[in-house]
XYZ file of C-alpha atoms in Angstrom:
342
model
C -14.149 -10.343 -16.576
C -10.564 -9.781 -16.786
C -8.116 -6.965 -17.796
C -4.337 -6.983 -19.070
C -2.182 -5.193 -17.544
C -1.460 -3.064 -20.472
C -5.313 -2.348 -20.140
C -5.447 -1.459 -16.863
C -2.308 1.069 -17.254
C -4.405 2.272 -20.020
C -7.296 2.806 -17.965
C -5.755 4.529 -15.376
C -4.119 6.960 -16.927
C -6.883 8.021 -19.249
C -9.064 8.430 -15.789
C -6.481 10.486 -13.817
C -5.418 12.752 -16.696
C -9.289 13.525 -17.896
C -9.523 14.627 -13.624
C -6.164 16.873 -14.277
C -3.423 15.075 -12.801
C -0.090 15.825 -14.664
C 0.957 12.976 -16.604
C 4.169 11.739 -14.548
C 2.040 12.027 -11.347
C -0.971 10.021 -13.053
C 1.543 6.739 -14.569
C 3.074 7.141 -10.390
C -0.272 5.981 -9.660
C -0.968 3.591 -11.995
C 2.071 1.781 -11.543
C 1.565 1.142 -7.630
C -1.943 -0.199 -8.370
C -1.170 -2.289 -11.216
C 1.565 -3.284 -9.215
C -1.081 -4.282 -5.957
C -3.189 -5.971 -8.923
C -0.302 -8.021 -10.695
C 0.774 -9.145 -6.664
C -2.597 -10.533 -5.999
C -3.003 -7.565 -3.549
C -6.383 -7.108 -5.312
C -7.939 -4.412 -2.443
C -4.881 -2.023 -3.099
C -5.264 -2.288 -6.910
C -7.880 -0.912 -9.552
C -11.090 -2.259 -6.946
C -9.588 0.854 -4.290
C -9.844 3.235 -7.661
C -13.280 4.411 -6.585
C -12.350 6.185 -3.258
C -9.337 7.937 -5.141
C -12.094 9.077 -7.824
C -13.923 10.582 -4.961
C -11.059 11.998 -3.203
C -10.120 13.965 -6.459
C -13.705 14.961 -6.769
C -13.986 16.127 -3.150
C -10.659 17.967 -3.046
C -9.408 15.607 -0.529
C -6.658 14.418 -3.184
C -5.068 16.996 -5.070
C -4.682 16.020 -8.683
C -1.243 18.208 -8.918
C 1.603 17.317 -6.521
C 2.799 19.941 -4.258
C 5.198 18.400 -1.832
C 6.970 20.834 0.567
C 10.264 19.465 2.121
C 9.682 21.149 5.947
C 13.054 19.833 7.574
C 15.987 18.195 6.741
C 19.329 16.549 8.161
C 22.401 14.919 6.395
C 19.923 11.502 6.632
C 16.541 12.803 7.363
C 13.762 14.563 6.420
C 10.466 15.457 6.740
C 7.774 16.216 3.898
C 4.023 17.828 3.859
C 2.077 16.482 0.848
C -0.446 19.084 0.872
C -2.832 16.242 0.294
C -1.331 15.201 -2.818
C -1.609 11.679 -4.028
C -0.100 9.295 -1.539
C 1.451 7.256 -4.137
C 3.335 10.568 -5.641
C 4.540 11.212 -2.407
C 5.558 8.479 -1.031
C 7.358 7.792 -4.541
C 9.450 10.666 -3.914
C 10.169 9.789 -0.148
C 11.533 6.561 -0.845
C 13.657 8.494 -3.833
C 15.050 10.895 -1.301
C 15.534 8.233 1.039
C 17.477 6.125 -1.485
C 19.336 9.268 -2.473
C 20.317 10.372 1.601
C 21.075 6.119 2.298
C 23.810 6.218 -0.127
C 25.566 9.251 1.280
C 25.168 8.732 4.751
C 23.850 4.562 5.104
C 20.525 5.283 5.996
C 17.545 7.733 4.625
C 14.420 8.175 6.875
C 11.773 10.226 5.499
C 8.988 11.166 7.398
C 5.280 12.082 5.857
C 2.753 13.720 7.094
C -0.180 15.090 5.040
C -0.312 12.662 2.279
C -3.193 10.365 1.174
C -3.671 6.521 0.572
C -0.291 5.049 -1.207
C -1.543 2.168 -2.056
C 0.940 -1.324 -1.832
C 3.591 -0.370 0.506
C 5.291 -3.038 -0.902
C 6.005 -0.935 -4.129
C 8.116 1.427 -2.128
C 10.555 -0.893 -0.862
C 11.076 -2.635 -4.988
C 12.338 1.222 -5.331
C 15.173 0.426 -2.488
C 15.651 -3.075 -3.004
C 16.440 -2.332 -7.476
C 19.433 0.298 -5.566
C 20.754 -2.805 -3.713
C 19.045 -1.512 -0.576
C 16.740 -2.545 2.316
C 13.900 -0.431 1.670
C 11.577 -0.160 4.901
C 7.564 1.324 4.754
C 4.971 1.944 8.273
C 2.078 4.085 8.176
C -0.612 4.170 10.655
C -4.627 4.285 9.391
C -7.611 5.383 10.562
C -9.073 3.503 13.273
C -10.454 -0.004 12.570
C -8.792 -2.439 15.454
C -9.361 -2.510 18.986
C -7.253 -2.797 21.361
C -6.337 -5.973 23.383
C -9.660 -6.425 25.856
C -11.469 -3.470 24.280
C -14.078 -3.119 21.224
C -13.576 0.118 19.810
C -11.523 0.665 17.599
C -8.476 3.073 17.893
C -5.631 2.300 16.047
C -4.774 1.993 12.345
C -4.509 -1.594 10.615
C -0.765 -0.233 10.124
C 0.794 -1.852 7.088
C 4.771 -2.497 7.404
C 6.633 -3.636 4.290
C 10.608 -4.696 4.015
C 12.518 -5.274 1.431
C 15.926 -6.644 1.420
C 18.543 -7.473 -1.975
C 19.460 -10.390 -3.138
C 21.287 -11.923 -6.209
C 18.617 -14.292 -7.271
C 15.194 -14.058 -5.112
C 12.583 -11.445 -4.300
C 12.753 -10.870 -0.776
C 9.557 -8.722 0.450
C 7.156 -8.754 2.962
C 4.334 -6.468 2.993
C 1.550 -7.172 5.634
C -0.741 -5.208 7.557
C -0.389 -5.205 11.580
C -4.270 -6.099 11.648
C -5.933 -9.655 10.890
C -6.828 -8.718 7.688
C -6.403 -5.444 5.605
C -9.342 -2.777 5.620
C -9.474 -2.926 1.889
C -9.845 -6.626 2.245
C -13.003 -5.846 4.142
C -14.208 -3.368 1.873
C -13.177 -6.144 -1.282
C -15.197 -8.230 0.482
C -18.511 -6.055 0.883
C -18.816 -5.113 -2.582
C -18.147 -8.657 -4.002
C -21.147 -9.858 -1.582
C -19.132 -12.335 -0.121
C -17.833 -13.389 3.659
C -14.440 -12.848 5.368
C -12.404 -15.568 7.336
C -13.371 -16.243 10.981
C -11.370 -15.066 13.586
C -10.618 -11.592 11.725
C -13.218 -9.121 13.162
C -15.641 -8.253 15.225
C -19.175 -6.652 15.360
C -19.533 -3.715 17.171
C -20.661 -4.914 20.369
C -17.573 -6.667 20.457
C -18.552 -10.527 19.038
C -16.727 -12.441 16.496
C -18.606 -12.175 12.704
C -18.008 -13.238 9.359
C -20.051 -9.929 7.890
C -17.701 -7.489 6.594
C -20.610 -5.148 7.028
C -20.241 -5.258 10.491
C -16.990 -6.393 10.955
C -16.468 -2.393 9.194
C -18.511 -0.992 11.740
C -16.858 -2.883 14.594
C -13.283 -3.585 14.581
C -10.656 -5.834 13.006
C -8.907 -7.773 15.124
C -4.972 -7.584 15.773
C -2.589 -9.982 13.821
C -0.712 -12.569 16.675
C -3.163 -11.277 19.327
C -1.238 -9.103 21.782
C 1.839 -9.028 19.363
C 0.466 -7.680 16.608
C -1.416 -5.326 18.739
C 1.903 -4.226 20.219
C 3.186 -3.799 17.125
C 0.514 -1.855 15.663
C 0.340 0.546 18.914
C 4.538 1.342 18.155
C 3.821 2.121 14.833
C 1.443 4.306 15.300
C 3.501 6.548 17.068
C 6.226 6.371 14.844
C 3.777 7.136 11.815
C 2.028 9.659 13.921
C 3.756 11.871 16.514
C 6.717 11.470 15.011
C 6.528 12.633 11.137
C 4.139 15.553 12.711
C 0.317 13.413 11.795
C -2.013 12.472 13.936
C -2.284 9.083 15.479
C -5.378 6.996 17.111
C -9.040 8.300 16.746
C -7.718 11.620 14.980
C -6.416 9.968 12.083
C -9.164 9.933 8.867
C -8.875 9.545 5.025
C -7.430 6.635 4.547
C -10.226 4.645 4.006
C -12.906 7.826 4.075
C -12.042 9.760 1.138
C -14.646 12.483 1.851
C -12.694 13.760 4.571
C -8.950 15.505 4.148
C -6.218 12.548 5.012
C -4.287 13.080 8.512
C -2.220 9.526 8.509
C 1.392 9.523 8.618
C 4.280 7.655 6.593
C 7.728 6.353 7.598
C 10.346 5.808 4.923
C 13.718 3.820 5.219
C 16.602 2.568 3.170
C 19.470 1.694 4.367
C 22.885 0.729 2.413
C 24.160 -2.652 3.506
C 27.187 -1.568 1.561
C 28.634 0.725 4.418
C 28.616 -2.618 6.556
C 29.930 -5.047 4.518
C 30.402 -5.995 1.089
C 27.400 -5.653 -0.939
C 27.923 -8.807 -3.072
C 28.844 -10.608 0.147
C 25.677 -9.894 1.656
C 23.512 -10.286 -0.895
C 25.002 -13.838 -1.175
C 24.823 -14.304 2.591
C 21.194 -13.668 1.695
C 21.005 -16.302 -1.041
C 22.564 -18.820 1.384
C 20.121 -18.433 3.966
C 17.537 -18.551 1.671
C 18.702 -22.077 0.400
C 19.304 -23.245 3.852
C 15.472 -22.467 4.376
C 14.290 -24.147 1.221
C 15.899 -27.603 1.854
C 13.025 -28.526 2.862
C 10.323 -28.844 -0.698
C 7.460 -26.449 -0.832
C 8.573 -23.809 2.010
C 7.942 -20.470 0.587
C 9.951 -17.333 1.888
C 8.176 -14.222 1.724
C 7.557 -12.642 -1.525
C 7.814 -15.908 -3.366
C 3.531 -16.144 -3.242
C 3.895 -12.535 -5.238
C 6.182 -14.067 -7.328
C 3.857 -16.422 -8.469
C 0.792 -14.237 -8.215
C 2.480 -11.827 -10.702
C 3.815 -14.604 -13.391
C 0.137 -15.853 -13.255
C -1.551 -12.263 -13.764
C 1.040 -11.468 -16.364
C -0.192 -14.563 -18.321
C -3.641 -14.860 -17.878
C -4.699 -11.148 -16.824
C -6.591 -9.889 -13.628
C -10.335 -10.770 -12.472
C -12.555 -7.919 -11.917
C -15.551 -8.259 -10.368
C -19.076 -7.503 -11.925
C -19.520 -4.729 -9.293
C -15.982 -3.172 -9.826
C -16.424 -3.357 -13.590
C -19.940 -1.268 -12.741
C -18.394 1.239 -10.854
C -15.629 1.788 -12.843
C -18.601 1.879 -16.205
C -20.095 4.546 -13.905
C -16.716 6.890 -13.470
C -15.536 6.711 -17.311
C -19.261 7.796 -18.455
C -19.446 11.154 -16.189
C -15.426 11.333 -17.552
C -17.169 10.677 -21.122
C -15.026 8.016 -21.927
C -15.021 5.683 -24.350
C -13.886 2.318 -22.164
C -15.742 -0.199 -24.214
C -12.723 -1.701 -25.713
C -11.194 -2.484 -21.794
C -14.478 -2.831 -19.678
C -17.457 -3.906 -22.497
C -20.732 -2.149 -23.204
């Protein structure tokens, strides 16, 4: 079937706010994942609803906010969620960053604490509408290996930028690993297979089973560059925002257990290097200079796309997603029938 996105904002919020979560926190949350949804980033959107359900029924998600602001500096600072939700928190990093990178050039907000944010992405539209460059890491619980071993010890460790420009949306928002975790855990519950060359079983051989692949390991983007990459952010998500890092990080993809990941969150004013306009044109210009050649995409132009198409035609849900999603509106005793059917 398929939803609107009106109907998925609809759905969301009458969820969150019949589990207690204040109304601004709850319409937070539903815009990241409608905003994962309307990208075509369709395992950090309404199918990773479930596991927040769970967290809030566990009391590994808090449904009311509660961020404390632990230290601070004229550009920096430093934030314990207290297990809120990680898309309320990191909202209001990436606001404080936004706020500190036009005093100073440059906010950095570190988070520790926090819970799954959903599209990083999301985070860096905040610093790229401020004419900013809006950067997002986090590290995960394990799932990938490290180059020449099989068990898994670092994070799939998504990093998003965003940069301004007069006329284009500039993004990229990728996970260090292969494949995202929720891509893996899309592709169980649809009952389908995942690429080759993207995991491996845990005794260390190649599969197309996201079953197993989800008991073995995912496999680095770029081989032993995007297992380099991965390994730097996971200190920088980790040690350095005060979380933990390797096989001590949990929650993110567990929601039965309390969340120890950490977040890094930049923006930085091009406008204390040069002029903004002049930049953002500079921008444009390279842009064009990559696009004289017909069909090259720059990155963000595929969401782009993906979100004129969803805004026309709506989103697919699949006939397991729609069930579990039956299943949490009945115990909410919710009347969904108009959105999801009978």
């Amino acid at each position: 079937m398929k939803i609107t996105a009106e109907q998925e904002l609809s759905l969301i919020m009458e969820m969150l706010t019949h589990m207690d979560v204040p109304n601004e926190d709850a319409s937070i949350v539903a815009e990241v994942t409608l905003d994962a949804d309307l990208k075509g980033f369709s395992s950090h959107g309404l199918g990773r609803f479930p596991q927040y359900v769970t967290g809030l029924r566990m009391g590994t998600i808090k449904p009311k906010s509660e961020i404390t602001l632990e230290k601070e500096s004229g550009a920096t600072a430093l934030l314990n969620g207290n297990h809120s939700f990680g898309h309320v928190v990191t909202y209001r990093a990436m606001e404080m960053a936004i706020k500190k990178a036009k005093e100073t050039g440059i906010g950095l907000v570190g988070v520790h604490d926090s819970n799954h944010f959903g599209v990083a992405g999301y985070y860096t539209d905040m610093a790229i509408m401020e004419d900013l460059i809006g950067i997002v890491i986090a590290n995960t619980e394990p799932a990938v290996a490290p180059i020449g071993g099989k068990e898994p010890i670092l994070g799939t460790n998504p990093l998003a930028i965003g940069m301004p420009s007069q006329s284009h949306y500039v993004s990229v928002d990728m996970a260090t690993s292969a494949s995202a975790r929720g891509k893996l855990l899309e592709a169980k519950r649809r009952g389908e297979l995942i690429p080759e060359n993207v995991a491996l079983d845990a005794q260390g051989q190649p599969t197309i089973d996201p079953l197993e692949a989800l008991k073995g390991s995912i496999l680095p983007f770029g081989a032993h560059k995007g297992y380099a990459l991965a390994f730097m952010i996971e200190i920088m998500a980790g040690p350095l925002v005060k979380a933990s890092h390797g096989k001590s990080v949990t929650g993110t993809a567990n929601p039965e257990v309390m969340c120890t990941k950490g977040d890094l969150i930049a923006a930085i004013d091009p406008s204390k290097f040069v002029d903004i306009e002049d930049f953002k044109n500079q921008v444009d210009d390279f842009i064009a200079e990559i696009k004289t050649t017909p069909n090259v995409f720059i990155p963000g132009d595929m969401e782009v796309r993906n979100v004129k198409q969803h805004q026309g035609e709506g989103m697919s849900l699949d006939d397991n997603l729609v069930e579990e999603l039956k299943e949490i509106t009945a115990k909410l005793d919710l009347d969904t029938t108009s959105i999801l059917g009978e």
